[in-house]
Short mmCIF file of C-alpha atoms in Angstrom, two decimals:
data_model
loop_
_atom_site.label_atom_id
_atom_site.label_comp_id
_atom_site.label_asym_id
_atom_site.label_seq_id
_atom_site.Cartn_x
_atom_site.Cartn_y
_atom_site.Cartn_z
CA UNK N 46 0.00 0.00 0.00
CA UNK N 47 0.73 3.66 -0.13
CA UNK N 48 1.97 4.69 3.13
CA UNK N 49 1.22 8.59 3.88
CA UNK N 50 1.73 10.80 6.98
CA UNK N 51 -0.53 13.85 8.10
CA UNK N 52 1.26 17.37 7.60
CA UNK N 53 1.85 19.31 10.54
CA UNK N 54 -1.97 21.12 11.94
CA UNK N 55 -0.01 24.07 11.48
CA UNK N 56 0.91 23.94 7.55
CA UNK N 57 -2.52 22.41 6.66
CA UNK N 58 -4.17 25.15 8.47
CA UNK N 59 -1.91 27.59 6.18
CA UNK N 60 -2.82 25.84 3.24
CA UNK N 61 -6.35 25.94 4.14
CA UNK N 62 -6.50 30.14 5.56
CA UNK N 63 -8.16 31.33 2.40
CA UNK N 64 -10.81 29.44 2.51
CA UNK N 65 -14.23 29.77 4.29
CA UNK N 66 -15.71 26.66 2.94
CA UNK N 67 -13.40 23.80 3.33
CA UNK N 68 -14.51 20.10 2.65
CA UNK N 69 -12.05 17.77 4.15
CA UNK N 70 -12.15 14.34 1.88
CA UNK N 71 -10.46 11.15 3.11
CA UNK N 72 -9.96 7.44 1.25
CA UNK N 73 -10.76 4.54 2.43
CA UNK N 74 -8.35 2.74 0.79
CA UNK N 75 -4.41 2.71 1.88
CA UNK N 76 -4.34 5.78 3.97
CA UNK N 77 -7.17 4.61 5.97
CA UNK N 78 -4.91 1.68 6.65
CA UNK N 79 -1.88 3.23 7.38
CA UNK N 80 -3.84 5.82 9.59
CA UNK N 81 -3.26 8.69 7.48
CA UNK N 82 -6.32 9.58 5.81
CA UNK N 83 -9.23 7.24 6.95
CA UNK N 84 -12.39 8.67 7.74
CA UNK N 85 -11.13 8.78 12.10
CA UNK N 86 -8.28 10.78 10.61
CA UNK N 87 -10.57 13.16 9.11
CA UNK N 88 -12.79 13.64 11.38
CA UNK N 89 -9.86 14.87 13.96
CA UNK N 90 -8.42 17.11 11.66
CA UNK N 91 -11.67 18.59 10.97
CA UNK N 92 -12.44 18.85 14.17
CA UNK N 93 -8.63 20.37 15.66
CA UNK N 94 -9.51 22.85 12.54
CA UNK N 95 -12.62 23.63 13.64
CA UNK N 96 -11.41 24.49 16.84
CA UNK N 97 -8.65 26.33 15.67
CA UNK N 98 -10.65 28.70 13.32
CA UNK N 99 -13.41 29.28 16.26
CA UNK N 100 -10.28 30.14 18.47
CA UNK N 101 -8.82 32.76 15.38
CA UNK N 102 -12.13 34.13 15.23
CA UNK N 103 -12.66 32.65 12.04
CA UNK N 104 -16.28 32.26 10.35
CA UNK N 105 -16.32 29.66 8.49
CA UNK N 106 -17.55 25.57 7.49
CA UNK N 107 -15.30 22.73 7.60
CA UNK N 108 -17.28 19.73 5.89
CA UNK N 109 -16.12 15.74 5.34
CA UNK N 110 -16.47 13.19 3.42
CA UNK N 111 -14.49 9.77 3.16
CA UNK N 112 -15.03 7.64 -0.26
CA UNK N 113 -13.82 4.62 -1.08
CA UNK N 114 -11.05 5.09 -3.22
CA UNK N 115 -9.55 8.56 -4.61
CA UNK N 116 -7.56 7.32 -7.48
CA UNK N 117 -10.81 6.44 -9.09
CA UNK N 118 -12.94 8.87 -10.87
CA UNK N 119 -16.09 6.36 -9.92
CA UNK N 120 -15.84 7.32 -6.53
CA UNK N 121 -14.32 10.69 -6.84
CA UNK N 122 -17.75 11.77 -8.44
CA UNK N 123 -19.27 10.96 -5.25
CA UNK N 124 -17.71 14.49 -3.69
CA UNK N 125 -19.30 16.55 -6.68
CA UNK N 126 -22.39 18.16 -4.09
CA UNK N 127 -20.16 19.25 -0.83
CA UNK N 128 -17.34 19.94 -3.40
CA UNK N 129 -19.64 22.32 -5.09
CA UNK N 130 -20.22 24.33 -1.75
CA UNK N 131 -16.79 24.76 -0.94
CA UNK N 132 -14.14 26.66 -2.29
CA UNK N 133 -11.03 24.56 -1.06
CA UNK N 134 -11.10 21.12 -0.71
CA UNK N 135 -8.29 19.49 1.41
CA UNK N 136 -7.62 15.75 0.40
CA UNK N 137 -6.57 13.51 2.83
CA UNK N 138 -5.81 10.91 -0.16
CA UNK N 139 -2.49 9.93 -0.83
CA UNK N 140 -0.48 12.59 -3.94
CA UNK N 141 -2.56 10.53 -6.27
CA UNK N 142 -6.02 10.87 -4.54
CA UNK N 143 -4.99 15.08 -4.51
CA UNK N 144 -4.62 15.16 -8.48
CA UNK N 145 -7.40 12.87 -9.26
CA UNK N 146 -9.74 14.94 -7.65
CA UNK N 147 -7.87 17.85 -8.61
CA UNK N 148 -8.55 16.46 -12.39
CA UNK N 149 -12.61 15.53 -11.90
CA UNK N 150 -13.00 19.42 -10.54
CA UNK N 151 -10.88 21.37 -12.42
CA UNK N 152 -12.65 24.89 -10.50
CA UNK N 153 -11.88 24.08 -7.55
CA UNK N 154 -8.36 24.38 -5.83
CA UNK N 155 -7.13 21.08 -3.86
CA UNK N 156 -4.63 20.73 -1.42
CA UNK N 157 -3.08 18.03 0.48
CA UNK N 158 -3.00 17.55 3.92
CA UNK N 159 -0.54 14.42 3.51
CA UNK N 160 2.72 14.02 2.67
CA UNK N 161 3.06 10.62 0.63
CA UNK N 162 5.98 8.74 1.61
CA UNK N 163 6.76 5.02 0.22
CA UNK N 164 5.42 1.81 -1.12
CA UNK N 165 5.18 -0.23 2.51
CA UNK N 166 3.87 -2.06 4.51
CA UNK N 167 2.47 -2.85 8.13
CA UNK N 168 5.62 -4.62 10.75
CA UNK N 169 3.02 -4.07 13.68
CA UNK N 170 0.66 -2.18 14.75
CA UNK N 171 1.06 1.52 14.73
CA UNK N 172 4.80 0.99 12.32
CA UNK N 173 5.05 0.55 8.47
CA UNK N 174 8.01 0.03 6.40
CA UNK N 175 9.32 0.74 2.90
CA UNK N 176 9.09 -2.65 1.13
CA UNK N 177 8.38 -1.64 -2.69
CA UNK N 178 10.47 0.97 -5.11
CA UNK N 179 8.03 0.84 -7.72
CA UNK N 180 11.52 0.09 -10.16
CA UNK N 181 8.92 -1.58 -12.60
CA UNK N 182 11.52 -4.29 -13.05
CA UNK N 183 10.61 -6.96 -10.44
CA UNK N 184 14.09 -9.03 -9.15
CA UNK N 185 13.17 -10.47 -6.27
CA UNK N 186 13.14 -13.90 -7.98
CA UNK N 187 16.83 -13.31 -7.67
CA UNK N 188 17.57 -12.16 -3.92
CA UNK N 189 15.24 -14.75 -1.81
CA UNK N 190 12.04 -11.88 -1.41
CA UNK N 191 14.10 -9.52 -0.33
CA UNK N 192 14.17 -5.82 -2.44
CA UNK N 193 18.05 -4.40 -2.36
CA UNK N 194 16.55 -1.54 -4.79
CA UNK N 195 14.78 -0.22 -1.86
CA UNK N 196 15.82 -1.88 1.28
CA UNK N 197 19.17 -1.23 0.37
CA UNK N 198 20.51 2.39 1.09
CA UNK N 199 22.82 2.32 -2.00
CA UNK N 200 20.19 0.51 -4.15
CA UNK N 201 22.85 -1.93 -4.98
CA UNK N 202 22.30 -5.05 -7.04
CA UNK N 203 25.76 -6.87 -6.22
CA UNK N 204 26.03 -6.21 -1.94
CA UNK N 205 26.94 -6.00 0.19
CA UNK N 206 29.07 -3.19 0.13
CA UNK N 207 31.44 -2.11 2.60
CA UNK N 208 29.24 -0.03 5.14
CA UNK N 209 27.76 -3.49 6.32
CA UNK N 210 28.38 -3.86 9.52
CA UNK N 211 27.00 -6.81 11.87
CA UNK N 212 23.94 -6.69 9.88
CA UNK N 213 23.19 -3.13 10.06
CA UNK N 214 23.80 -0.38 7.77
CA UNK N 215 25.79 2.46 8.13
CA UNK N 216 22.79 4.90 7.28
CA UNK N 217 21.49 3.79 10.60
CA UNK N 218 21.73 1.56 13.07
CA UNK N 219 18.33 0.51 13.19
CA UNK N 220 17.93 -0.37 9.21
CA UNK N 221 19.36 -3.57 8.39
CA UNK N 222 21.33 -4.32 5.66
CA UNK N 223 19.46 -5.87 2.93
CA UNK N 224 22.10 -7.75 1.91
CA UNK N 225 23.11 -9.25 5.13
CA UNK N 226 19.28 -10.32 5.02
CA UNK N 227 19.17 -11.30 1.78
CA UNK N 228 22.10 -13.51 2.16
CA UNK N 229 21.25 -15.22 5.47
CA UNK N 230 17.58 -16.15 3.76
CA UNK N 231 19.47 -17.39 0.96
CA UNK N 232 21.45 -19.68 2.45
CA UNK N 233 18.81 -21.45 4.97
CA UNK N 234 17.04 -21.66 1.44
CA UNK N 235 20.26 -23.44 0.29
CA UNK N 236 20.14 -21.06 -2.86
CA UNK N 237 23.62 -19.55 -2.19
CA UNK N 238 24.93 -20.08 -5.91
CA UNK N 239 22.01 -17.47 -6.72
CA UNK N 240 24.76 -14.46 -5.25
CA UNK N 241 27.97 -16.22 -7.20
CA UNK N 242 26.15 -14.24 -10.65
CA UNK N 243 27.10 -11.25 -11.31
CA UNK N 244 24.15 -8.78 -11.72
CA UNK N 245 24.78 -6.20 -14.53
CA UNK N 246 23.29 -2.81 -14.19
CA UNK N 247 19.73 -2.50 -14.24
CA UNK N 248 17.57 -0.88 -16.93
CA UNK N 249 16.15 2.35 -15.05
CA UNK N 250 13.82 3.09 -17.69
CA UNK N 251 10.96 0.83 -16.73
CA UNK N 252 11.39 3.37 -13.69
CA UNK N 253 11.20 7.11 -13.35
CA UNK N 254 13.65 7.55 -15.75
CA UNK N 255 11.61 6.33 -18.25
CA UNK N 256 9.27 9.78 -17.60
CA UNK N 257 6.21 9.39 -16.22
CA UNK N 258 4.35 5.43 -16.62
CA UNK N 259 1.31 4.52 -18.02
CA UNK N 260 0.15 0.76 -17.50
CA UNK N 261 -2.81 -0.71 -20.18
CA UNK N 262 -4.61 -3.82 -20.01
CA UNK N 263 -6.14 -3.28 -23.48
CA UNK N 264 -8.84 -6.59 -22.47
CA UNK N 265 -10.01 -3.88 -19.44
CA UNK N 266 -10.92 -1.73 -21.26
CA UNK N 267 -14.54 -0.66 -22.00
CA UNK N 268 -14.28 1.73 -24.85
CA UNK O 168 -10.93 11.59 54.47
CA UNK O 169 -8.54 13.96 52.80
CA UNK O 170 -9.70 17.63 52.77
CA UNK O 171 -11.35 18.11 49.29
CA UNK O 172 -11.38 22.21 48.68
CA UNK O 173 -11.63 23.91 44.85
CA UNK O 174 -10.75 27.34 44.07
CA UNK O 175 -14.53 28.54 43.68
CA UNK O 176 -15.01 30.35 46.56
CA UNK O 177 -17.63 29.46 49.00
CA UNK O 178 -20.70 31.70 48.60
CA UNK O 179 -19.16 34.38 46.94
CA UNK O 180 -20.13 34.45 42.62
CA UNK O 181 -17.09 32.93 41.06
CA UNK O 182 -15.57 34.89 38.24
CA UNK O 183 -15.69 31.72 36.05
CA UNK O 184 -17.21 28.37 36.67
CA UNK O 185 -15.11 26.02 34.40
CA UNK O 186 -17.16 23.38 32.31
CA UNK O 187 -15.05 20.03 32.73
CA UNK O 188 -16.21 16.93 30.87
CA UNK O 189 -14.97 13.43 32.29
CA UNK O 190 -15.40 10.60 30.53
CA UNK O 191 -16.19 7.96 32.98
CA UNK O 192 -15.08 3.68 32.85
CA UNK O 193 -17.97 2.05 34.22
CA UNK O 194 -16.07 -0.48 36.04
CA UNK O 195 -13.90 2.14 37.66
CA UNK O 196 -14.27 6.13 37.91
CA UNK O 197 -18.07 6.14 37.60
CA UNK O 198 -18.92 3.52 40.23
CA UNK O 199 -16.29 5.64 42.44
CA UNK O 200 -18.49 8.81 41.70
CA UNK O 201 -20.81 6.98 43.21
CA UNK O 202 -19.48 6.17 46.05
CA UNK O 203 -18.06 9.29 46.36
CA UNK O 204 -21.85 10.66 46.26
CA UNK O 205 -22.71 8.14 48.97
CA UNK O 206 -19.78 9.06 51.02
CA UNK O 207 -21.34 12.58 51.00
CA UNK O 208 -18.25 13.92 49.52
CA UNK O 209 -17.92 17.57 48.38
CA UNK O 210 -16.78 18.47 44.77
CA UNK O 211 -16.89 21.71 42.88
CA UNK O 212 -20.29 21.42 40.43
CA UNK O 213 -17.89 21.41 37.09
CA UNK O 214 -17.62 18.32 36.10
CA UNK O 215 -20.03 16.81 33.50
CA UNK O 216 -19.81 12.82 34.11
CA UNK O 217 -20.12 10.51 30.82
CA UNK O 218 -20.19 7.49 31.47
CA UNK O 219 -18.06 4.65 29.32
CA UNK O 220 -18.23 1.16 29.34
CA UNK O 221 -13.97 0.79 29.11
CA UNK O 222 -12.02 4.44 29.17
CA UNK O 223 -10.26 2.37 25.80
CA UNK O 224 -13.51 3.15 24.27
CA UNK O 225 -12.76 7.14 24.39
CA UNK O 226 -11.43 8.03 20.42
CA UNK O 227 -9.55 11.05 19.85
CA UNK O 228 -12.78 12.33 17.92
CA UNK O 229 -15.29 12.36 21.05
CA UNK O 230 -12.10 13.98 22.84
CA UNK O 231 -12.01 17.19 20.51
CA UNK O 232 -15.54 16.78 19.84
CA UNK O 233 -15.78 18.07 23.57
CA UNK O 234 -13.48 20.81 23.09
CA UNK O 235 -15.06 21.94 20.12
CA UNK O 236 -18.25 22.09 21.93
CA UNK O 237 -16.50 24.26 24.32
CA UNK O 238 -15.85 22.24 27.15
CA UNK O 239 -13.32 23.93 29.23
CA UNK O 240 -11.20 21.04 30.32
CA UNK O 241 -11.62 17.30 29.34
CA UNK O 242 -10.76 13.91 31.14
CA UNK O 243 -10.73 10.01 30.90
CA UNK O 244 -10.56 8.31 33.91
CA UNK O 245 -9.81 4.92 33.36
CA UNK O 246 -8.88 2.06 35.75
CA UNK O 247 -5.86 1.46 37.74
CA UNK O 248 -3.14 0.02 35.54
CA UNK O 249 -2.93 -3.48 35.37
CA UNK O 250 -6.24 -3.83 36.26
CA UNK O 251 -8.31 -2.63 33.61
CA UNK O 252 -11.39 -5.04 32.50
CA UNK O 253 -10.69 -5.12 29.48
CA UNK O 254 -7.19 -5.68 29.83
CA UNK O 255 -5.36 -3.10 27.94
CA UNK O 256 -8.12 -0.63 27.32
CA UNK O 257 -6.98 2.34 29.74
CA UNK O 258 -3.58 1.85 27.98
CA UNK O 259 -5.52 2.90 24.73
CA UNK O 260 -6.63 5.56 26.65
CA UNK O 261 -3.36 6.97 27.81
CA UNK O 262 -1.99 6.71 24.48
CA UNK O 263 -4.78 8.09 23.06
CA UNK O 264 -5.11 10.83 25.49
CA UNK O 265 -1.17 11.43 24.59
CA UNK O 266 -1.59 12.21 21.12
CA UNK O 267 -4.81 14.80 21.68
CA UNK O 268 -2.68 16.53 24.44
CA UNK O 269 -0.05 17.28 21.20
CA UNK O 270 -3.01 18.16 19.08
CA UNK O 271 -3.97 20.80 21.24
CA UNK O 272 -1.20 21.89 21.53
CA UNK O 273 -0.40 22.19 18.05
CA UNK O 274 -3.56 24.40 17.71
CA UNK O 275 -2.88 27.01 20.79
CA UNK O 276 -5.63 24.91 23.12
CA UNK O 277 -2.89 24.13 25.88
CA UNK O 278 -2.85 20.46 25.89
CA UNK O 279 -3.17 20.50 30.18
CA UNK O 280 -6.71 20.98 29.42
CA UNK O 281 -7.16 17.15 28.69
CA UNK O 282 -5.34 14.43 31.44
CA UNK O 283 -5.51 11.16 31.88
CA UNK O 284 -6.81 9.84 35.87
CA UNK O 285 -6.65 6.36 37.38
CA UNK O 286 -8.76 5.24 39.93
CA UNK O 287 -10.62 2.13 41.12
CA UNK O 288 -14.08 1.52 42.04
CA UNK O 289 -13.60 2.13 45.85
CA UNK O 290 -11.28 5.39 44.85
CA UNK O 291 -14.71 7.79 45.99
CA UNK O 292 -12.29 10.28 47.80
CA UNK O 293 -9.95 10.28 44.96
CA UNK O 294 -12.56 10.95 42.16
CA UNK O 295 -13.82 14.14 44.71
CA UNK O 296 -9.84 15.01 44.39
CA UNK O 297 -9.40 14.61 40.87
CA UNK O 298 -12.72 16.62 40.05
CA UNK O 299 -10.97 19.02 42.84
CA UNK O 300 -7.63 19.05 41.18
CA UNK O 301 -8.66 19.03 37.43
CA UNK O 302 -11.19 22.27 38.41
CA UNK O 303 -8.00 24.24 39.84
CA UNK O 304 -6.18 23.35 36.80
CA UNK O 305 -8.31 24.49 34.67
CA UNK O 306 -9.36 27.73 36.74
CA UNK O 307 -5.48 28.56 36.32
CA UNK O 308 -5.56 27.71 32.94
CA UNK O 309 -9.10 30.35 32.60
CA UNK O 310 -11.68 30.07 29.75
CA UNK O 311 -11.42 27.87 26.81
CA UNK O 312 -10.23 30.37 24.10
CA UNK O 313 -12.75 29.33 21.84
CA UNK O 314 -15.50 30.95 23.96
CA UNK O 315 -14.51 34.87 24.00
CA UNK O 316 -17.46 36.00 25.70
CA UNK O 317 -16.06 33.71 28.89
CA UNK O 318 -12.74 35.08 28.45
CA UNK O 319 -13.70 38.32 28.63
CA UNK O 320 -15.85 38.54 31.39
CA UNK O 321 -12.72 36.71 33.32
CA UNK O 322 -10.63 39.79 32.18
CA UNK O 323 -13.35 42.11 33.22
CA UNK O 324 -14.01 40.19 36.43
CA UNK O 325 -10.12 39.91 37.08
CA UNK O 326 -9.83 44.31 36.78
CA UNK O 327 -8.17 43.70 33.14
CA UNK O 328 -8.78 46.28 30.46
CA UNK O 329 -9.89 44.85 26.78
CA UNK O 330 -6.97 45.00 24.93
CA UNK O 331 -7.77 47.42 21.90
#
């Protein structure tokens, strides 16, 4: 999933200071999960806002409204009557969910109140790691379900490299070194000879360096 | 039994009579304010009791929902820990109570306006103290800043000119 963190009250609330009408829209989808964006998440930021507009002095609505997903125009149509009375609308969607509403209502000016941060996962309750690089190139055939693109600091396909030290990293002590994992899973898999190949470099364009990506399933489609 | 005394002096008008929600476990806090009602105990008339079948129930939503209703000063009183019936629920609570305390702060509401209070069922003296202790607080702390009209009569009541 897309894991997301709220902004700060403060920079929302500056995002948010010309408006009068504000309509707060969360997704139900990965932010909900990751506690970003749900609809709980929205209805305390609406209400902290509230409070601190009423405490400014400020007249002024905040609305909500949680669909079910925002990267899907389906669902984003649902907002169309409490988008239409207000004249900001603060998305509590991931940065896609922000420009897909952004698209379906080109009037009306969007912000987000979310900072999107990585492709992850949850390690336990209240924590969620980076797991996924989105390289578009998948390898993990290769390194025993373990990513070095993204759980590797250096993004190296050939580790470890010399900042490994007693499994750690020398980013930080408390990320592990992705090749230290990657080679203790290989060998209780007994796959060692996997690492004796040498990797050559990997083709970057099926990632952002290709420019921005575009995915058809021409069988999907309607029209 | 302890001396139980607020700041809102006997008979004379107080110059603001804080409005203090508590949010109540049933297994805990709100069978001691009964007891502490049998016992005949005094507390100052500020507290609004809701009652709560596990203080883990209380969601940072109903928390600011309070606040933004205008409550003065908000708390959970949850069981001892250790002991709560639900096991872990008044550790919710403290967490959750945690995190609102930075909200408010982030938005200028002074986070000591919300606490977190353990207590058992036969705690009666101690819920009359903690009603007692959360009232001075919040005297101290004045009006909630969202109602101006009770902030200013505290500045007019305390000799303070309106700013201009």
């Amino acid at each position: 999933m897309i894991v997301a963190e709220p902004k700060p009250i403060a920079e929302v609330a500056e995002l948010i200071k010309t408006g009068r009408h504000v309509l707060i829209v969360g997704c139900g989808e990965c932010v909900t999960v990751c506690q970003a964006g749900g609809e709980k998440e929205v209805e305390v930021l609406a209400s902290a806002l509230r409070i601190l507009w009423k405490k400014e002095g400020k007249d002024g609505t905040i609305d909500t409204q949680t669909i079910v997903r925002q990267c899907e125009p389906e669902y984003v149509a649902e907002l169309a009557k409490k988008v239409k009375d207000a004249d900001i609308v603060l998305s509590l969607g991931c940065g896609v969910g922000v420009q897909f509403i952004a698209e379906a209502y080109p009037d009306k000016w969007v912000v987000p109140g979310l900072n999107t941060k990585f492709g992850g996962g949850t390690v336990k309750a209240g924590v969620w790691e980076e797991r996924c690089g989105f390289c578009g190139d998948c390898i993990l055939h290769l390194t025993g379900g373990i990513c070095p693109v993204i759980r590797c600091s250096k993004s190296i396909l050939n580790g470890p490299c010399g900042g490994s030290q007693d499994g750690h990293c020398e980013v930080a002590k408390d990320i592990p070194c992705a090749w230290q994992l990657i080679y203790d899973r290989l060998k209780g898999l007994g796959r060692l000879e996997l690492l004796d190949e040498i990797r050559p470099p990997k083709d970057w364009r099926t990632s952002r360096d290709g420019g921005p990506r575009k995915f058809v399933k021409e069988e999907a489609m309607i029209e | 039994m302890s001396e139980v005394k607020s700041r809102v002096p006997d008979g004379a008008e107080p110059e603001f009579v804080p409005k203090i929600v508590a949010f109540c476990c049933y297994y805990c806090a709100y069978s001691a304010a009964d007891l502490a009602g049998s016992l005949r105990l005094q507390y100052p008339p500020t507290i609004r009791v809701i009652e709560v079948p596990c203080s883990g129930k209380v969601d940072p939503v109903i928390l600011l929902k309070a606040f933004e209703e205008g409550a003065d000063g908000v708390y959970v009183a949850g069981c001892l820990e250790g002991d709560c019936h639900f096991l872990k629920g008044n550790f919710r609570a403290k967490k959750r109570v945690a995190a609102v305390k930075k909200i408010l702060d982030q938005i200028g509401l002074d986070g000591r306006r919300l606490e977190m209070f353990n207590l058992s069922a036969a705690m009666g003296t101690r819920f009359a103290e903690i009603a007692v202790e959360m009232t001075n607080r919040i005297m101290e702390l004045g009006p909630s800043p969202i109602r101006p009209e009770a902030v200013a009569a505290r500045r007019a009541a305390q000799g303070e000119v309106e700013p201009r």
